[in-house]
Coordinates of C-alpha atoms and ligand atoms in Angstrom, one line a residue:
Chain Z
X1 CA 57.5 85.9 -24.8
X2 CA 60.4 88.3 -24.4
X3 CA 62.7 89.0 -27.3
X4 CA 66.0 88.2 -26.0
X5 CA 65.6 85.1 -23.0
X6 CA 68.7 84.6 -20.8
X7 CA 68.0 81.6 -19.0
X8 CA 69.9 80.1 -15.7
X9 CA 73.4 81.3 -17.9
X10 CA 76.7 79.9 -16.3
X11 CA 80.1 80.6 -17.4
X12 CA 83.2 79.0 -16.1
X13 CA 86.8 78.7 -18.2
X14 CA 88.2 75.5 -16.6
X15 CA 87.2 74.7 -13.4
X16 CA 86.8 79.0 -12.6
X17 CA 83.3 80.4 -12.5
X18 CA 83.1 83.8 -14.1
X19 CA 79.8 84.1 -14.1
X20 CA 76.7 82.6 -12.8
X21 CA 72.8 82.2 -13.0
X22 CA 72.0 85.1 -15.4
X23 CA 68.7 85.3 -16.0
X24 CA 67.1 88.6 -17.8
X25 CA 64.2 89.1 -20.4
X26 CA 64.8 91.9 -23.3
X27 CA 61.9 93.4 -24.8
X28 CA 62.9 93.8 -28.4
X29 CA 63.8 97.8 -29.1
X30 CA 65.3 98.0 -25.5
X31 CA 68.6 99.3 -24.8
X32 CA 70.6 97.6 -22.2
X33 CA 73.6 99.2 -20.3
X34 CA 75.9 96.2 -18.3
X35 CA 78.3 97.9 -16.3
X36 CA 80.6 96.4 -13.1
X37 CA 83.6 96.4 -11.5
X38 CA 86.8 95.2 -14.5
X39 CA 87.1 91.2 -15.0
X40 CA 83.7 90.6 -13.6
X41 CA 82.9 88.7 -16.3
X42 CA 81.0 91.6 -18.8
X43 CA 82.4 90.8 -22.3
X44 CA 82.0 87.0 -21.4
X45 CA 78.5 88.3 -21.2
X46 CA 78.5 89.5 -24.3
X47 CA 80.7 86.5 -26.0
X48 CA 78.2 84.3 -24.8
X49 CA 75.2 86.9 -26.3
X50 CA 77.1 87.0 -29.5
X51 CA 77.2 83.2 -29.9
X52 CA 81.1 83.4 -29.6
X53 CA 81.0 81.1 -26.7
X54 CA 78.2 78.6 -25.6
X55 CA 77.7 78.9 -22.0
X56 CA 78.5 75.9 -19.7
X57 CA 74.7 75.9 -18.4
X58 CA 71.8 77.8 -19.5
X59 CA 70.7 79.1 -22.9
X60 CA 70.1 82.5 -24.7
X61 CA 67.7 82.7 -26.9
X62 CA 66.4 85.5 -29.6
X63 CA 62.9 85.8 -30.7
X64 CA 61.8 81.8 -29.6
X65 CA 64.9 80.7 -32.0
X66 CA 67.3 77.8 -30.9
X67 CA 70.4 78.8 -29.2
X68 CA 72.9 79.8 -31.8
X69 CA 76.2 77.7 -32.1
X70 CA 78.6 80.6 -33.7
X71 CA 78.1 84.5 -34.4
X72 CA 76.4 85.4 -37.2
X73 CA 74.4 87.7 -38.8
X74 CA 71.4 88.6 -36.6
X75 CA 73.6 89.8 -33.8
X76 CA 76.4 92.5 -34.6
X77 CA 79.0 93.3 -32.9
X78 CA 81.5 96.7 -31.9
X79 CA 84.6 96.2 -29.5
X80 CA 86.7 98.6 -28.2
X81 CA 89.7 98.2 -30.8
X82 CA 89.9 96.2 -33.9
X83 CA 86.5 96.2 -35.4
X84 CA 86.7 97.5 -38.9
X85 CA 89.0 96.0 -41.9
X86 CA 92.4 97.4 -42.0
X87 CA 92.9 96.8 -45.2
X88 CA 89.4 98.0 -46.6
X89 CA 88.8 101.7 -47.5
X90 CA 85.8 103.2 -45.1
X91 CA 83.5 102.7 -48.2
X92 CA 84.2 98.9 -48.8
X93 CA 84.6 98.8 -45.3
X94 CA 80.5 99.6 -44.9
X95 CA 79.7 97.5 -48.5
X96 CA 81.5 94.5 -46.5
X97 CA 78.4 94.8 -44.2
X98 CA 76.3 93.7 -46.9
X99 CA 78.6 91.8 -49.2
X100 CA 80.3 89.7 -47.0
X101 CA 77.2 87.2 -46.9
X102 CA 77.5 87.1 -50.3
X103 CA 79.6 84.0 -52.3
X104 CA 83.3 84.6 -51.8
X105 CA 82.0 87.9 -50.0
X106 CA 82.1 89.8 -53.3
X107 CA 79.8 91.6 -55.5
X108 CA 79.9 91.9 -59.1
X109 CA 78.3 94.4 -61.5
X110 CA 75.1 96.1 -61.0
X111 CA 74.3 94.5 -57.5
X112 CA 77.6 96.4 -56.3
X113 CA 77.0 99.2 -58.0
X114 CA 74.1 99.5 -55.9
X115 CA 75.6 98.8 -53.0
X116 CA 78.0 101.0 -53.3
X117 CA 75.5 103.7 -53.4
X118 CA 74.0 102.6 -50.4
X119 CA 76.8 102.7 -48.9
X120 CA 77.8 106.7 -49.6
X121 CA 74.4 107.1 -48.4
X122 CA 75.1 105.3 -45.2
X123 CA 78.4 107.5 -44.9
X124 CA 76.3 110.7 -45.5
X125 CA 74.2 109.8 -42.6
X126 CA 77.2 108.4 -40.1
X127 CA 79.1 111.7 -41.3
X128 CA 81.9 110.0 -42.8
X129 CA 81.3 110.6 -46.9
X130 CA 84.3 113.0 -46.8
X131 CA 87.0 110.3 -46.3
X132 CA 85.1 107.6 -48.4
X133 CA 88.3 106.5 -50.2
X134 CA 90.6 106.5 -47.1
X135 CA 92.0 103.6 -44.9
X136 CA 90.3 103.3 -41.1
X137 CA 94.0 103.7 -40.1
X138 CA 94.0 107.5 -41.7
X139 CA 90.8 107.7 -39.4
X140 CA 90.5 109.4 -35.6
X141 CA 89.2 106.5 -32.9
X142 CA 86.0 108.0 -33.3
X143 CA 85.3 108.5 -36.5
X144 CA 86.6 104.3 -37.0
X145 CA 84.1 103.7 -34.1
X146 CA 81.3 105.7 -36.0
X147 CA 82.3 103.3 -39.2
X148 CA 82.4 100.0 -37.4
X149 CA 79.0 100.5 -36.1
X150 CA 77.6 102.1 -39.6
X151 CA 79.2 98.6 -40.6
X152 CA 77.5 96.5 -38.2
X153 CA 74.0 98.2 -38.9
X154 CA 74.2 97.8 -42.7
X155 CA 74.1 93.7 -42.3
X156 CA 70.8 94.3 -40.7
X157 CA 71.2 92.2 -37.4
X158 CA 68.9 92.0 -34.5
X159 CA 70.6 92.9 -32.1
X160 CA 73.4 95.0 -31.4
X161 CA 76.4 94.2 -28.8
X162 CA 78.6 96.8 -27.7
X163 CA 82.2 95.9 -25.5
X164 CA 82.8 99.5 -24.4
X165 CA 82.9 101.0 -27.9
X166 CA 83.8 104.9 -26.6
X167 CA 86.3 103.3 -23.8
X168 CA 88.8 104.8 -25.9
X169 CA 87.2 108.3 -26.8
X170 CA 88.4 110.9 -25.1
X171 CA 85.6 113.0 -23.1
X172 CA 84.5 115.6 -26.1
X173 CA 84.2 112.6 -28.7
X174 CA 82.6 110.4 -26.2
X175 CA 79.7 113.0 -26.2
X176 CA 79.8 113.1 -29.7
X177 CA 78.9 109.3 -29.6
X178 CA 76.4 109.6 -27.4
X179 CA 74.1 111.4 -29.7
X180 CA 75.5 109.2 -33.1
X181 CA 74.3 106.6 -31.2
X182 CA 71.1 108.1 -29.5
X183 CA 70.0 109.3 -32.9
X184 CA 71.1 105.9 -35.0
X185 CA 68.7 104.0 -32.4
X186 CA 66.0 106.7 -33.1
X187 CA 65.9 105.7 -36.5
X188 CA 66.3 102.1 -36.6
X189 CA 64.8 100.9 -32.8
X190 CA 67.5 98.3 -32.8
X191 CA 67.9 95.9 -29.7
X192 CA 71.2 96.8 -27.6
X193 CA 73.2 95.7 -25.2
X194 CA 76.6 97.7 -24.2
X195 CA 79.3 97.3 -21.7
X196 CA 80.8 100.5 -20.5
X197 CA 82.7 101.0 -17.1
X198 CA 81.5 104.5 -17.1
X199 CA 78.5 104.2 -15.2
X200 CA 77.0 108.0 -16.3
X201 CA 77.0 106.7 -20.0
X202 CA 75.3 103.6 -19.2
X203 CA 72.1 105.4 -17.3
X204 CA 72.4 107.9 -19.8
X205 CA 71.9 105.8 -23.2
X206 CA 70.5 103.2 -21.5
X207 CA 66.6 102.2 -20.8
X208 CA 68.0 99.8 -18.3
X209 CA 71.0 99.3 -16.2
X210 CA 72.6 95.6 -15.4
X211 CA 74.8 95.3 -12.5
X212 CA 77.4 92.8 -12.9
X213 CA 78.8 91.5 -9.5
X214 CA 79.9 88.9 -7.2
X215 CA 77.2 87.9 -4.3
X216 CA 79.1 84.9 -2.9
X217 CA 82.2 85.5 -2.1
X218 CA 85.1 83.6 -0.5
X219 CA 87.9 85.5 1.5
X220 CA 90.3 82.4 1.3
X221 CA 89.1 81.7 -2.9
X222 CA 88.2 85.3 -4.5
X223 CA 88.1 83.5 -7.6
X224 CA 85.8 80.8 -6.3
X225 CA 82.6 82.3 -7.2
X226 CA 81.3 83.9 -10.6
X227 CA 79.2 87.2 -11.2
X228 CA 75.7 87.4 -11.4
X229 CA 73.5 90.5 -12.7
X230 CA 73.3 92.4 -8.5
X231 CA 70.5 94.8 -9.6
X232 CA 68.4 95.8 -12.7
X233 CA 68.0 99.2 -13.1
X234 CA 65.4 101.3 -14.9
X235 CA 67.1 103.8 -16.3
X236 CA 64.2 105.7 -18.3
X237 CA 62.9 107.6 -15.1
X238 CA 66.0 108.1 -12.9
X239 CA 67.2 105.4 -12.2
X240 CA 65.4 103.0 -9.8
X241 CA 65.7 99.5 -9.6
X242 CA 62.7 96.9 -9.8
X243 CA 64.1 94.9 -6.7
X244 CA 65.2 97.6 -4.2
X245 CA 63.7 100.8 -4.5
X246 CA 65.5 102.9 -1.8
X247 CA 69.2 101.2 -1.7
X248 CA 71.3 104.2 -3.7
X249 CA 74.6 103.3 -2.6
X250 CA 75.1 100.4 -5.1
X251 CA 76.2 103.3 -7.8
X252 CA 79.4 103.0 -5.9
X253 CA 79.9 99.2 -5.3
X254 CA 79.3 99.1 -9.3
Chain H
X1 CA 121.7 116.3 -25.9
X2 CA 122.0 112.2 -25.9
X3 CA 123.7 110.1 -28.5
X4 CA 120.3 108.3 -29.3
X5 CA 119.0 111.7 -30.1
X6 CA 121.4 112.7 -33.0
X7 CA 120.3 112.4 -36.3
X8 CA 122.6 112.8 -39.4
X9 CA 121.0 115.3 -41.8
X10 CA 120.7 114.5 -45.5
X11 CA 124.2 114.8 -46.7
X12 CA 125.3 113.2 -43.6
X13 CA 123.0 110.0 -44.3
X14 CA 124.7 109.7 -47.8
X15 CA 128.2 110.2 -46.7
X16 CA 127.9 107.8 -43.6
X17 CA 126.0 105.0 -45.8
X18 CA 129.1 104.8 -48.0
X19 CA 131.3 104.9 -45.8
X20 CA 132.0 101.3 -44.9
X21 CA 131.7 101.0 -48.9
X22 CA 134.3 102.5 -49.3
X23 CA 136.9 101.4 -46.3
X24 CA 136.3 97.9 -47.7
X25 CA 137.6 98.9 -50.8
X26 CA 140.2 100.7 -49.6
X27 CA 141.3 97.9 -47.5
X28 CA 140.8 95.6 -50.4
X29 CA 142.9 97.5 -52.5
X30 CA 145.9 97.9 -49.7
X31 CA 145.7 94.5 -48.8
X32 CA 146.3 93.6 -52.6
X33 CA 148.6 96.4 -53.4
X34 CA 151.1 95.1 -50.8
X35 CA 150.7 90.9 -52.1
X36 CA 151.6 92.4 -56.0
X37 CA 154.1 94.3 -55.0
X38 CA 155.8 91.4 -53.0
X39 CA 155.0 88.9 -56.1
X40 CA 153.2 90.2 -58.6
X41 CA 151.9 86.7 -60.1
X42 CA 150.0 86.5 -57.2
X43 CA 146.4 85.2 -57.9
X44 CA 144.5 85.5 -54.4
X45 CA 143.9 89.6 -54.2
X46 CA 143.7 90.8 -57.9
X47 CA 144.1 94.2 -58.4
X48 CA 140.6 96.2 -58.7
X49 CA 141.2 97.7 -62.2
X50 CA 142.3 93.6 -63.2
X51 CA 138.4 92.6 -61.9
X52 CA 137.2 95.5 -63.6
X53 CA 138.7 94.2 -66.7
X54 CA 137.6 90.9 -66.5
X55 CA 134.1 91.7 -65.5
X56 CA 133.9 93.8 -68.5
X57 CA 135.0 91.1 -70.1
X58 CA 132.7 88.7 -68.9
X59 CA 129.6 90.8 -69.6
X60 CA 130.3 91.2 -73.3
X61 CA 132.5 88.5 -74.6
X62 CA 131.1 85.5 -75.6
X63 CA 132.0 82.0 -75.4
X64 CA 134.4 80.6 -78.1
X65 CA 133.2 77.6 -77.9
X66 CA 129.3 78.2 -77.6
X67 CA 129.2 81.3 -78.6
X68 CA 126.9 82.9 -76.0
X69 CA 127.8 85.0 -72.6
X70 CA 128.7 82.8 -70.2
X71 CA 127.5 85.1 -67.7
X72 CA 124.2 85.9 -69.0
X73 CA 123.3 82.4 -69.8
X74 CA 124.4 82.0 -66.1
X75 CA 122.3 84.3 -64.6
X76 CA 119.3 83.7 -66.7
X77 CA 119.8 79.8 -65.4
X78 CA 120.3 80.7 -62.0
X79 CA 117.4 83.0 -62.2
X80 CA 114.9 80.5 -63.5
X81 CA 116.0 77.8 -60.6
X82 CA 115.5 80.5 -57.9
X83 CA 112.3 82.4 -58.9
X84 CA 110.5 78.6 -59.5
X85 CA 111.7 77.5 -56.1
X86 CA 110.7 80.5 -54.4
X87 CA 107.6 81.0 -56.7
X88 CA 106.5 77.5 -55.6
X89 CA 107.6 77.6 -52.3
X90 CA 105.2 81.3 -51.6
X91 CA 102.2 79.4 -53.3
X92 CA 102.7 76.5 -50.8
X93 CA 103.4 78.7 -48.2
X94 CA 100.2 81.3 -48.8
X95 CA 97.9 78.3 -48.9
X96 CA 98.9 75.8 -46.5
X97 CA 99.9 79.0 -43.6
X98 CA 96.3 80.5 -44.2
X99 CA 94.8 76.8 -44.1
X100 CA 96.8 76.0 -41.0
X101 CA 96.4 79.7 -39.7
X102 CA 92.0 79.2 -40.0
X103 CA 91.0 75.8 -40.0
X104 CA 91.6 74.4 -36.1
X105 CA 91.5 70.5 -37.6
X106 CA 94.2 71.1 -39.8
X107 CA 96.1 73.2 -37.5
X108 CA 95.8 70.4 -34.9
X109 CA 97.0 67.9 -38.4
X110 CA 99.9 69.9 -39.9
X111 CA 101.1 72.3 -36.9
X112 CA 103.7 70.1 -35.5
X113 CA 104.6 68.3 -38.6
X114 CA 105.8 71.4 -40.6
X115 CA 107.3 72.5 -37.3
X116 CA 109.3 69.1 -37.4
X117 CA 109.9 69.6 -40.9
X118 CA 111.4 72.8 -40.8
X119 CA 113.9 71.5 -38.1
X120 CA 115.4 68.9 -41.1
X121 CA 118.7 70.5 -42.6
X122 CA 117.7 70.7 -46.4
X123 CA 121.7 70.3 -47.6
X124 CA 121.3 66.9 -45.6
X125 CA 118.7 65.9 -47.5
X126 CA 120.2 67.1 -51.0
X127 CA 122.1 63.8 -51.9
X128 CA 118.0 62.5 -51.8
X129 CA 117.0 65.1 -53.9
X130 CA 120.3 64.1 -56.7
X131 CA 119.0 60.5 -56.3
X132 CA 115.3 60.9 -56.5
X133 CA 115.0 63.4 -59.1
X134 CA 118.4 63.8 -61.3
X135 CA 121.1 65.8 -61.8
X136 CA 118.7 68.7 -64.1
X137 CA 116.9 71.3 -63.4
X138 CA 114.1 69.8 -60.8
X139 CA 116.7 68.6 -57.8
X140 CA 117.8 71.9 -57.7
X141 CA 114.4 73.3 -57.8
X142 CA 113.2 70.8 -54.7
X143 CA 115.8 71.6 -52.8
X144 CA 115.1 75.2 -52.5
X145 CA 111.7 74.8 -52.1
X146 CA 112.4 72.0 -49.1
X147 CA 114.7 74.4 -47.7
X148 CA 112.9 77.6 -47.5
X149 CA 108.8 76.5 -47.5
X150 CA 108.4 75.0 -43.7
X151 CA 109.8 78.7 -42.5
X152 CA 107.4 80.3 -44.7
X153 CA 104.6 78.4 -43.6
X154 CA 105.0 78.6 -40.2
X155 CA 105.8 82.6 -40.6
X156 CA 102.1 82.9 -42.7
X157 CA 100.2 80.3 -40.3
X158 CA 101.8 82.6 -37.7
X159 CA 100.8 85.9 -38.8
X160 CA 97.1 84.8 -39.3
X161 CA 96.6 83.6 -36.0
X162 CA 98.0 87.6 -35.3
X163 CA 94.9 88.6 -37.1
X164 CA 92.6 90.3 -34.0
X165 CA 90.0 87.8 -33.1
X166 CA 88.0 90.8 -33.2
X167 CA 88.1 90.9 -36.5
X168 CA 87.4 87.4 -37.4
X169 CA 84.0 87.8 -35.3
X170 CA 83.0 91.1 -36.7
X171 CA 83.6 89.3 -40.1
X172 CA 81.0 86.1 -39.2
X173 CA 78.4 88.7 -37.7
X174 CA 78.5 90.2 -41.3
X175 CA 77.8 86.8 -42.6
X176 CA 80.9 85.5 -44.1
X177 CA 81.6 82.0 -44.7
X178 CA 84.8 80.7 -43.7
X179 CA 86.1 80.6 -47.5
X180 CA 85.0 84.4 -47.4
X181 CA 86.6 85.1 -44.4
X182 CA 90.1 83.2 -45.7
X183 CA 89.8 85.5 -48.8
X184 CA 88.6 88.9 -48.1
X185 CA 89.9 89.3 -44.4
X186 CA 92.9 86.7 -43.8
X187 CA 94.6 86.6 -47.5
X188 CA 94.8 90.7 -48.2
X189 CA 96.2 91.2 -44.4
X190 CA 99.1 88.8 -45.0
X191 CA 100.1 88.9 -48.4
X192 CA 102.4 92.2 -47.1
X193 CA 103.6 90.2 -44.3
X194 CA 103.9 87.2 -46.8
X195 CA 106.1 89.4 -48.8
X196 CA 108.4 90.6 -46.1
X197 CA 108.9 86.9 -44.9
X198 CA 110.1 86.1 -48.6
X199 CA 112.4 88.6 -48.9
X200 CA 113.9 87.2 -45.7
X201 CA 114.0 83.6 -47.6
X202 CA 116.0 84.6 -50.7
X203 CA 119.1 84.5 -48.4
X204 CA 118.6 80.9 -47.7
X205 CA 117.3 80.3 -51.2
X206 CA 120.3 81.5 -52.7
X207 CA 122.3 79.6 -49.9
X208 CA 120.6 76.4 -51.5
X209 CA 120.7 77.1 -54.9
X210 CA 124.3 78.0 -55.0
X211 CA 125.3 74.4 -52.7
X212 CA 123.0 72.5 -55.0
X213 CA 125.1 74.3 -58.5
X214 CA 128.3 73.9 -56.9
X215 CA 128.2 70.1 -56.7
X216 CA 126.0 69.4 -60.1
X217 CA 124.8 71.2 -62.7
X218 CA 126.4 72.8 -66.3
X219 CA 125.7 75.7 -65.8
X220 CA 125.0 78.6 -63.3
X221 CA 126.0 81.0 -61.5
X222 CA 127.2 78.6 -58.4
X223 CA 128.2 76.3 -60.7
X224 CA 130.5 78.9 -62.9
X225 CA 132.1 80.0 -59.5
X226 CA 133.3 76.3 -58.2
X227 CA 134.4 75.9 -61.6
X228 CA 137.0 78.4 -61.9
X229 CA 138.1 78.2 -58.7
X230 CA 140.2 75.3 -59.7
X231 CA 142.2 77.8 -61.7
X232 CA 142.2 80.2 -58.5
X233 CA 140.6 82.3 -60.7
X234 CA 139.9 84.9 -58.0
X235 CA 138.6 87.9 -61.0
X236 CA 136.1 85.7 -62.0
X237 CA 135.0 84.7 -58.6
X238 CA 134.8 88.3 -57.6
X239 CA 133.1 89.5 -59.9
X240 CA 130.6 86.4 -59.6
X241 CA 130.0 87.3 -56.1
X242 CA 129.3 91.2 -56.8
X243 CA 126.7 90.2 -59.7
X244 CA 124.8 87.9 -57.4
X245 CA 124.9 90.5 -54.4
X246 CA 123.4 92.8 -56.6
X247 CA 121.0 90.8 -58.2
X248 CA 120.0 89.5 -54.8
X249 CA 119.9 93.2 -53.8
X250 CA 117.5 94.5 -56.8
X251 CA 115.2 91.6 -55.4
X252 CA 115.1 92.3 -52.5
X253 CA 113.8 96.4 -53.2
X254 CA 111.7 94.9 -55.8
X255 CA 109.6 93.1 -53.2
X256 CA 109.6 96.0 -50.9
X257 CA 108.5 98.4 -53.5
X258 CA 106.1 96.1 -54.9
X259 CA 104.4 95.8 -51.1
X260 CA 104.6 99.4 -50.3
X261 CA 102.7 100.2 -54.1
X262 CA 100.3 97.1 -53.6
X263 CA 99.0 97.6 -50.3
X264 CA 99.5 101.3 -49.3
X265 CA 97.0 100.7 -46.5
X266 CA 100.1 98.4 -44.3
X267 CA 102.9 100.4 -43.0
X268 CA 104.7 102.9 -44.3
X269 CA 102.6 103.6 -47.6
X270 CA 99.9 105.4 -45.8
Ligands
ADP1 N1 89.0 82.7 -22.8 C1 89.2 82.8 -21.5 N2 89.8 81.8 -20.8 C2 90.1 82.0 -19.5 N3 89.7 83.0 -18.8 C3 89.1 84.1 -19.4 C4 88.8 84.0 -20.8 N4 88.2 85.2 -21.1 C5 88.1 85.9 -20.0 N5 88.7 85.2 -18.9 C6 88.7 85.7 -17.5 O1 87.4 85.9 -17.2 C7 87.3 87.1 -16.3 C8 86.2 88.0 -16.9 O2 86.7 88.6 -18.1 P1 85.9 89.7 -18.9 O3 84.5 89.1 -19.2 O4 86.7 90.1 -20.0 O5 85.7 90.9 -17.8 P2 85.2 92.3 -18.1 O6 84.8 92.5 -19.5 O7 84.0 92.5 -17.1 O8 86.3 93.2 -17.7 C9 88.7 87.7 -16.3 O9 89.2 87.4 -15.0 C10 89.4 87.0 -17.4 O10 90.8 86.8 -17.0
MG2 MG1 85.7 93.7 -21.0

């Protein structure tokens, strides 16, 4: 049995479809890029992935557990904008990842002297041990990106959801990311999904590519139909999908 | 080069900040200059160096009678009502807003009733107050925090629900209960914004303590300045009214000071 089990997933907000009949199997280490067109329905995606939202049909499911009812901590999370404590310095800030599951989200005394360790060695490796005692506000967007995921990995989750974490980054920092990212994944084999509208990134970090996009649609009612998952692409070896083999021109529909 | 793009340089800032400080006195002093010379009994604009004297009088001379400063022993009165109404009123304020602000069922309870509340005109209600708990100390008390605690919740309910949901849900993926999440992520992000809404409430909370002195009490600052006025005592008034604006001033940069120093990572400390 897969690791991650999307099955028959419908999404509507009032009586609007957004999306519809998802169905996908994760193998657990994979990393999944979900790109498409903007409003298709990708961060409701990952909402309902997250356990933010229960979808209106369908279930997710990770490793044979129960559908969760609320986010917690076996799936972490990184959005675009807002994902790190304002009002934390960048080394709280990554011991948060670990106390915050604690009673009253505190440690006391030994145990957080040890996590406090842990946590400059978790700066070392994210690169971020020479600003330690600063405020994420002091912080470029990619360096507060580079903390909120350093963050979400130090609460141990299993899997990882990205909502277009370097959709702010300009070009040079982007890259940058790409190989934080490649190289955190390296070491820890963690299960990821991301949503970028920048297609390149997605075949390039990803080992498959999930199309988002409408197959039914209605000229006189745009908004009648939801989004479904068009084409599944392997990313690993250029790019080709499992259900159509020769059809290329999709990378422009997306 | 526009008028919005002129700044004053640093002498200029000092000289322009003074100088409606300064036309008021001047005015003051004209408009008083020309009542003395026309009778110079006159008790409505008392001459500047006539305040001064009876300021420094009221500073330093005690009370034949009781033998204390009237004016201390007003302030320190005055004081205790406002910083126990305003003390009480924050603490109600910090925990009902954050309640209301995180907890959906008691949102959906209390929303609308403190927004009702806060529509009720507290001096309305003051005659209640006199009733239900006495002339002393407490009426007073009640009726400031009545009149300034449904703003103050509804500002602190407010600014939590500002809080990015983003944030909430990157808090419950790293395992925090909700009581975690009220203390480590809502409380420390609006106790600054808590702050700023308080020093906004001191206006009305002087407003209130002043009406409730004015029609009851035996001491205080309100109470001192509805007292005298029956002998027109305008020097005394005066005077009165300075001391309070600049106690309500020194208040008011004690807050913001405190703020900036206890959460440098808001605003303008950074
Ligand atoms: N909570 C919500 N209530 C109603 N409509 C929503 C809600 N969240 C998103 N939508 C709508 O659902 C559609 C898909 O949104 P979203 O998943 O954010 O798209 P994407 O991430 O692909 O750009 C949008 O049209 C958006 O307006
Ligand atoms: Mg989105």
């Amino acid at each position: 049995m897969s690791f991650v089990q999307v099955r028959g997933v419908f999404q509507s907000y009032g009586n609007r479809p957004i999306i519809e009949r998802i169905n996908v199997d994760v193998a657990e280490g994979e990393f999944i890029s979900i790109v498409g067109a903007s409003g298709c329905g990708k961060s409701t995606f990952l909402r309902l992935l997250l356990a933010e939202e229960t979808p209106s049909k369908g279930s997710i499911s990770i490793d044979g557990a129960a559908p969760a009812v609320e986010p917690g901590r076996e799936r972490g999370v990184v959005f675009q904008r807002y994902s790190v404590f304002p009002h934390l310095t960048v080394r709280e800030n990554i011991v948060a990842g670990e106390s915050f599951a604690a009673p009253l989200g505190r440690f006391w005394g030994a145990r957080r002297r040890a996590a406090l360790e842990r946590a400059d060695e978790t700066l070392a490796r994210i690169g971020l041990n020479h600003v330690a005692q600063n405020y994420p506000a002091t912080l470029s967007g990619g360096m507060q990106q580079r903390l909120a995921i350093g963050q979400a990995l130090t609460a141990r989750p299993r899997i990882l959801l990205l909502d277009e974490p370097f959709g702010a980054l300009d070009p040079g920092t982007r890259l940058q990311m790409h190989d934080f990212l490649t190289d955190l994944r390296a070491q820890t084999g963690m299960t990821i999904f991301m949503v970028t509208h920048d297609l390149s990134e997605g075949f390039k970090l990803g080992d498959r590519v999930l199309v988002f996009d409408k197959i039914r649609w209605d000229p006189h009612d745009p908004a009648a139909y939801g989004a479904t998952i068009t084409y599944d692409f392997d990313a690993r070896d250029g790019g080709i999908p499992y259900q159509l083999k020769e059809d290329t021109d999709v990378l422009e529909t997306a | 080069m526009r008028l919005i793009n002129r700044h004053p340089d640093r002498v200029g800032l000092v000289f322009l900040a003074a100088v409606p400080f300064v036309l008021a006195f001047i005015a003051y002093a004209v408009g008083s200059g020309m009542r003395l010379a026309i009778n110079p009994a006159d008790k409505l604009l008392p001459a500047p160096s006539h305040i001064a004297r009876t300021a420094l009088a009221l500073f330093t001379e005690p009370d034949k009678r009781s033998g204390t400063i009237l004016l201390w022993n007003d302030t320190l009165v005055s004081l205790r009502r406002l910083t126990l109404g305003v003390g009480i009123s924050t603490l109600i304020a910090l925990v009902t807003g954050l309640l209301i602000g995180l907890v959906p069922y008691i949102r959906a309870t209390l929303s609308g009733f403190v927004a009702v509340l806060s529509m009720i005109p507290p001096l309305a209600v003051l005659p209640i107050l006199f009733i239900t708990f006495g002339l002393e100390e407490l009426s007073k008390v009640v009726l400031i925090v009545i009149g300034i605690t449904p703003v103050l919740i509804r500002d602190t309910a407010g600014r939590v629900l500002d809080i990015p949901r983003e944030q909430i849900v990157k808090a419950e993926t790293l395992g925090a209960s909700s009581l975690t999440i009220a203390l480590r992520v809502a409380l420390p992000q609006i106790l600054p914004r808590l702050i700023a809404s308080v020093r906004l409430a001191l206006g009305p909370a002087w407003l209130f303590l002043i009406a409730a002195e004015a029609i009851a009490a035996e001491a205080g600052l309100g109470y001192r300045i509805f007292l005298v006025r029956r002998y027109l005592a305008m020097d005394v008034i005066l005077t009165y009214v300075v001391w309070i604006t600049i106690i309500a001033f020194v208040m008011d940069r004690l807050l913001l000071t405190l703020s900036r120093r206890a959460f440098p990572w808001s605003g303008a400390g950074l």
